[in-house]
């Protein structure tokens, strides 16, 4: 488990292959409305694509919710700003077979999509849940959100997001 505390700024150096943060376990990045977490470039003149982005793999810990869909545990990015990424993972946040909780974030100035999710799904014995809620996804060089669903047992809730001024539909 990697826990990033409110107020922390995580800066990535720009390289030819663009460093990324890959989550194979659990990421707890829970800022607050008055003390956000920032993921950004370490360049003096930052630009879209300076760093790779945040990637949740299938082996990352999915978010867990109670019967009222309230977050209990698991991977989460909340009250964070993610900017100048998309260099190597093709999105600011890429979700590959995972179900993190993405809530109350600003995702902006990235070289590709804001959020790209693929290989999503659940199974008939344990319905998959995937939430993207209350985010501002703006000024990215592709779509705001792109999702590829793996099977019919997945529940996707994309609510109260502002998806504006991205270069693609």
C-alpha atoms as a printed R data frame, in Angstrom:
    type eleno elety resid chain resno       x       y       z
1   ATOM     1    CA   UNK     A     1   0.000   0.000   0.000
2   ATOM     2    CA   UNK     A     2   1.222   3.451  -0.946
3   ATOM     3    CA   UNK     A     3  -0.490   6.192   1.053
4   ATOM     4    CA   UNK     A     4  -0.028   9.776  -0.116
5   ATOM     5    CA   UNK     A     5  -1.036  12.303   2.534
6   ATOM     6    CA   UNK     A     6  -3.072  15.490   1.941
7   ATOM     7    CA   UNK     A     7  -0.903  18.418   0.813
8   ATOM     8    CA   UNK     A     8   1.824  16.266  -0.791
9   ATOM     9    CA   UNK     A     9   3.120  17.133  -4.256
10  ATOM    10    CA   UNK     A    10   4.489  14.209  -6.275
11  ATOM    11    CA   UNK     A    11   6.773  15.439  -9.069
12  ATOM    12    CA   UNK     A    12   8.002  13.339 -11.993
13  ATOM    13    CA   UNK     A    13  11.121  14.046 -14.033
14  ATOM    14    CA   UNK     A    14  10.634  14.265 -17.788
15  ATOM    15    CA   UNK     A    15  12.543  11.573 -19.666
16  ATOM    16    CA   UNK     A    16  12.392  10.013 -23.102
17  ATOM    17    CA   UNK     A    17  10.222   7.190 -21.721
18  ATOM    18    CA   UNK     A    18   8.255   9.339 -19.219
19  ATOM    19    CA   UNK     A    19   8.111   8.017 -15.667
20  ATOM    20    CA   UNK     A    20   4.762   6.691 -14.459
21  ATOM    21    CA   UNK     A    21   3.265   5.561 -11.180
22  ATOM    22    CA   UNK     A    22   2.114   1.949 -11.644
23  ATOM    23    CA   UNK     A    23  -0.196   0.524  -8.997
24  ATOM    24    CA   UNK     A    24   0.034  -3.260  -8.552
25  ATOM    25    CA   UNK     A    25  -1.245  -3.128  -4.973
26  ATOM    26    CA   UNK     A    26  -3.143  -0.306  -3.318
27  ATOM    27    CA   UNK     A    27  -2.941   3.474  -3.754
28  ATOM    28    CA   UNK     A    28  -4.557   5.623  -1.095
29  ATOM    29    CA   UNK     A    29  -4.281   9.200  -2.354
30  ATOM    30    CA   UNK     A    30  -6.920  11.000  -0.296
31  ATOM    31    CA   UNK     A    31  -6.479  14.722  -0.147
32  ATOM    32    CA   UNK     A    32  -9.115  17.025   1.282
33  ATOM    33    CA   UNK     A    33 -11.075  19.885  -0.251
34  ATOM    34    CA   UNK     A    34  -8.733  22.343   1.491
35  ATOM    35    CA   UNK     A    35  -5.510  20.297   1.240
36  ATOM    36    CA   UNK     A    36  -5.199  18.539  -2.112
37  ATOM    37    CA   UNK     A    37  -2.570  16.160  -3.444
38  ATOM    38    CA   UNK     A    38  -0.773  17.150  -6.671
39  ATOM    39    CA   UNK     A    39   0.764  14.841  -9.281
40  ATOM    40    CA   UNK     A    40   2.768  16.929 -11.753
41  ATOM    41    CA   UNK     A    41   5.909  17.498 -13.799
42  ATOM    42    CA   UNK     A    42   9.220  18.402 -12.174
43  ATOM    43    CA   UNK     A    43  10.168  20.671 -15.107
44  ATOM    44    CA   UNK     A    44  10.676  24.405 -14.635
45  ATOM    45    CA   UNK     A    45   8.464  24.940 -17.709
46  ATOM    46    CA   UNK     A    46   6.062  21.980 -17.543
47  ATOM    47    CA   UNK     A    47   4.274  20.691 -20.628
48  ATOM    48    CA   UNK     A    48   1.688  18.047 -21.460
49  ATOM    49    CA   UNK     A    49   3.315  14.599 -21.584
50  ATOM    50    CA   UNK     A    50   6.268  15.378 -19.291
51  ATOM    51    CA   UNK     A    51   5.488  12.285 -17.239
52  ATOM    52    CA   UNK     A    52   3.588   9.078 -17.918
53  ATOM    53    CA   UNK     A    53   0.575   9.121 -15.617
54  ATOM    54    CA   UNK     A    54  -0.976   6.861 -12.997
55  ATOM    55    CA   UNK     A    55  -1.691   3.275 -14.053
56  ATOM    56    CA   UNK     A    56  -3.835   0.837 -12.081
57  ATOM    57    CA   UNK     A    57  -3.207  -2.780 -13.136
58  ATOM    58    CA   UNK     A    58  -5.441  -5.805 -12.714
59  ATOM    59    CA   UNK     A    59  -3.430  -6.751  -9.623
60  ATOM    60    CA   UNK     A    60  -4.227  -3.466  -7.869
61  ATOM    61    CA   UNK     A    61  -6.707  -3.543  -4.997
62  ATOM    62    CA   UNK     A    62 -10.188  -2.576  -6.159
63  ATOM    63    CA   UNK     A    63 -12.232  -0.061  -4.196
64  ATOM    64    CA   UNK     A    64 -14.810  -1.593  -1.856
65  ATOM    65    CA   UNK     A    65 -18.187  -0.010  -1.144
66  ATOM    66    CA   UNK     A    66 -21.013  -0.567   1.339
67  ATOM    67    CA   UNK     A    67 -24.605  -1.321   0.285
68  ATOM    68    CA   UNK     A    68 -25.217   2.440  -0.210
69  ATOM    69    CA   UNK     A    69 -22.186   2.743  -2.535
70  ATOM    70    CA   UNK     A    70 -20.094   4.606   0.055
71  ATOM    71    CA   UNK     A    71 -16.342   4.005  -0.220
72  ATOM    72    CA   UNK     A    72 -14.939   1.720   2.487
73  ATOM    73    CA   UNK     A    73 -11.445   0.719   1.331
74  ATOM    74    CA   UNK     A    74  -9.196  -0.056  -1.633
75  ATOM    75    CA   UNK     A    75  -7.483   2.105  -4.242
76  ATOM    76    CA   UNK     A    76  -8.655   5.703  -4.372
77  ATOM    77    CA   UNK     A    77  -7.627   9.057  -5.829
78  ATOM    78    CA   UNK     A    78  -9.580  11.841  -4.127
79  ATOM    79    CA   UNK     A    79  -9.069  15.608  -4.051
80  ATOM    80    CA   UNK     A    80  -6.008  15.497  -6.276
81  ATOM    81    CA   UNK     A    81  -4.734  17.493  -9.228
82  ATOM    82    CA   UNK     A    82  -3.136  15.478 -12.024
83  ATOM    83    CA   UNK     A    83  -1.455  17.575 -14.702
84  ATOM    84    CA   UNK     A    84   1.161  17.502 -17.488
85  ATOM    85    CA   UNK     A    85   1.028  13.703 -17.814
86  ATOM    86    CA   UNK     A    86   0.141  11.198 -20.518
87  ATOM    87    CA   UNK     A    87   3.633  10.701 -21.896
88  ATOM    88    CA   UNK     A    88   3.985   6.912 -21.725
89  ATOM    89    CA   UNK     A    89   0.687   5.396 -20.582
90  ATOM    90    CA   UNK     A    90  -1.491   7.300 -23.052
91  ATOM    91    CA   UNK     A    91  -3.678   8.865 -20.354
92  ATOM    92    CA   UNK     A    92  -3.364  10.807 -17.127
93  ATOM    93    CA   UNK     A    93  -5.077   7.891 -15.365
94  ATOM    94    CA   UNK     A    94  -5.123   4.486 -17.048
95  ATOM    95    CA   UNK     A    95  -7.139   1.691 -15.510
96  ATOM    96    CA   UNK     A    96  -6.442  -1.789 -16.855
97  ATOM    97    CA   UNK     A    97  -8.689  -4.445 -15.328
98  ATOM    98    CA   UNK     A    98  -8.933  -2.484 -12.073
99  ATOM    99    CA   UNK     A    99 -11.686  -0.624 -10.208
100 ATOM   100    CA   UNK     A   100 -10.223   2.304  -8.237
101 ATOM   101    CA   UNK     A   101 -12.456   5.078  -6.908
102 ATOM   102    CA   UNK     A   102 -11.784   8.346  -8.764
103 ATOM   103    CA   UNK     A   103 -13.534  11.271  -7.019
104 ATOM   104    CA   UNK     A   104 -13.205  15.073  -6.708
105 ATOM   105    CA   UNK     A   105 -10.081  15.481  -8.857
106 ATOM   106    CA   UNK     A   106  -8.805  17.926 -11.469
107 ATOM   107    CA   UNK     A   107  -7.216  16.173 -14.451
108 ATOM   108    CA   UNK     A   108  -5.799  18.725 -16.850
109 ATOM   109    CA   UNK     A   109  -3.132  19.678 -19.409
110 ATOM   110    CA   UNK     A   110  -2.292  16.083 -20.335
111 ATOM   111    CA   UNK     A   111  -0.968  14.906 -23.687
112 ATOM   112    CA   UNK     A   112  -3.688  12.302 -24.156
113 ATOM   113    CA   UNK     A   113  -6.906  11.192 -22.468
114 ATOM   114    CA   UNK     A   114  -7.880  12.263 -18.986
115 ATOM   115    CA   UNK     A   115  -9.041   8.775 -17.948
116 ATOM   116    CA   UNK     A   116  -8.741   5.616 -20.035
117 ATOM   117    CA   UNK     A   117 -10.233   2.393 -18.662
118 ATOM   118    CA   UNK     A   118  -9.990  -0.989 -20.372
119 ATOM   119    CA   UNK     A   119 -10.540  -4.682 -19.592
120 ATOM   120    CA   UNK     A   120 -13.157  -3.760 -17.017
121 ATOM   121    CA   UNK     A   121 -15.579  -6.302 -15.689
122 ATOM   122    CA   UNK     A   122 -16.837  -8.301 -12.779
123 ATOM   123    CA   UNK     A   123 -18.257 -11.769 -12.495
124 ATOM   124    CA   UNK     A   124 -21.710 -13.094 -11.794
125 ATOM   125    CA   UNK     A   125 -20.862 -13.939  -8.171
126 ATOM   126    CA   UNK     A   126 -19.385 -10.532  -7.362
127 ATOM   127    CA   UNK     A   127 -20.661  -7.686  -9.500
128 ATOM   128    CA   UNK     A   128 -17.923  -5.224 -10.439
129 ATOM   129    CA   UNK     A   129 -18.331  -1.566  -9.465
130 ATOM   130    CA   UNK     A   130 -16.506   1.344 -11.072
131 ATOM   131    CA   UNK     A   131 -17.018   4.975 -10.036
132 ATOM   132    CA   UNK     A   132 -15.784   8.219 -11.608
133 ATOM   133    CA   UNK     A   133 -17.438  11.016  -9.655
134 ATOM   134    CA   UNK     A   134 -17.267  14.818  -9.240
135 ATOM   135    CA   UNK     A   135 -14.101  15.353 -11.325
136 ATOM   136    CA   UNK     A   136 -13.101  18.176 -13.648
137 ATOM   137    CA   UNK     A   137 -11.396  16.735 -16.734
138 ATOM   138    CA   UNK     A   138 -10.307  19.594 -18.965
139 ATOM   139    CA   UNK     A   139  -7.755  20.829 -21.495
140 ATOM   140    CA   UNK     A   140  -6.374  17.389 -22.374
141 ATOM   141    CA   UNK     A   141  -5.177  16.410 -25.856
142 ATOM   142    CA   UNK     A   142  -7.765  13.693 -26.432
143 ATOM   143    CA   UNK     A   143 -11.025  12.498 -24.864
144 ATOM   144    CA   UNK     A   144 -11.962  13.284 -21.288
145 ATOM   145    CA   UNK     A   145 -12.995   9.705 -20.457
146 ATOM   146    CA   UNK     A   146 -12.790   6.569 -22.604
147 ATOM   147    CA   UNK     A   147 -14.033   3.214 -21.306
148 ATOM   148    CA   UNK     A   148 -13.913  -0.298 -22.750
149 ATOM   149    CA   UNK     A   149 -16.243  -2.683 -20.905
150 ATOM   150    CA   UNK     A   150 -15.170  -6.320 -20.531
151 ATOM   151    CA   UNK     A   151 -18.499  -7.957 -19.641
152 ATOM   152    CA   UNK     A   152 -22.093  -7.361 -18.569
153 ATOM   153    CA   UNK     A   153 -21.560  -7.763 -14.810
154 ATOM   154    CA   UNK     A   154 -19.941  -4.353 -14.455
155 ATOM   155    CA   UNK     A   155 -21.713  -1.345 -12.991
156 ATOM   156    CA   UNK     A   156 -20.155   1.939 -14.116
157 ATOM   157    CA   UNK     A   157 -21.221   5.153 -12.437
158 ATOM   158    CA   UNK     A   158 -19.906   8.317 -14.062
159 ATOM   159    CA   UNK     A   159 -21.661  11.146 -12.238
160 ATOM   160    CA   UNK     A   160 -21.350  14.900 -11.755
161 ATOM   161    CA   UNK     A   161 -18.147  15.277 -13.795
162 ATOM   162    CA   UNK     A   162 -17.271  18.332 -15.865
163 ATOM   163    CA   UNK     A   163 -15.614  17.211 -19.089
164 ATOM   164    CA   UNK     A   164 -14.665  20.365 -20.975
165 ATOM   165    CA   UNK     A   165 -12.215  21.760 -23.531
166 ATOM   166    CA   UNK     A   166 -10.549  18.439 -24.417
167 ATOM   167    CA   UNK     A   167  -9.371  18.196 -28.038
168 ATOM   168    CA   UNK     A   168 -11.446  15.121 -28.931
169 ATOM   169    CA   UNK     A   169 -15.037  14.122 -28.356
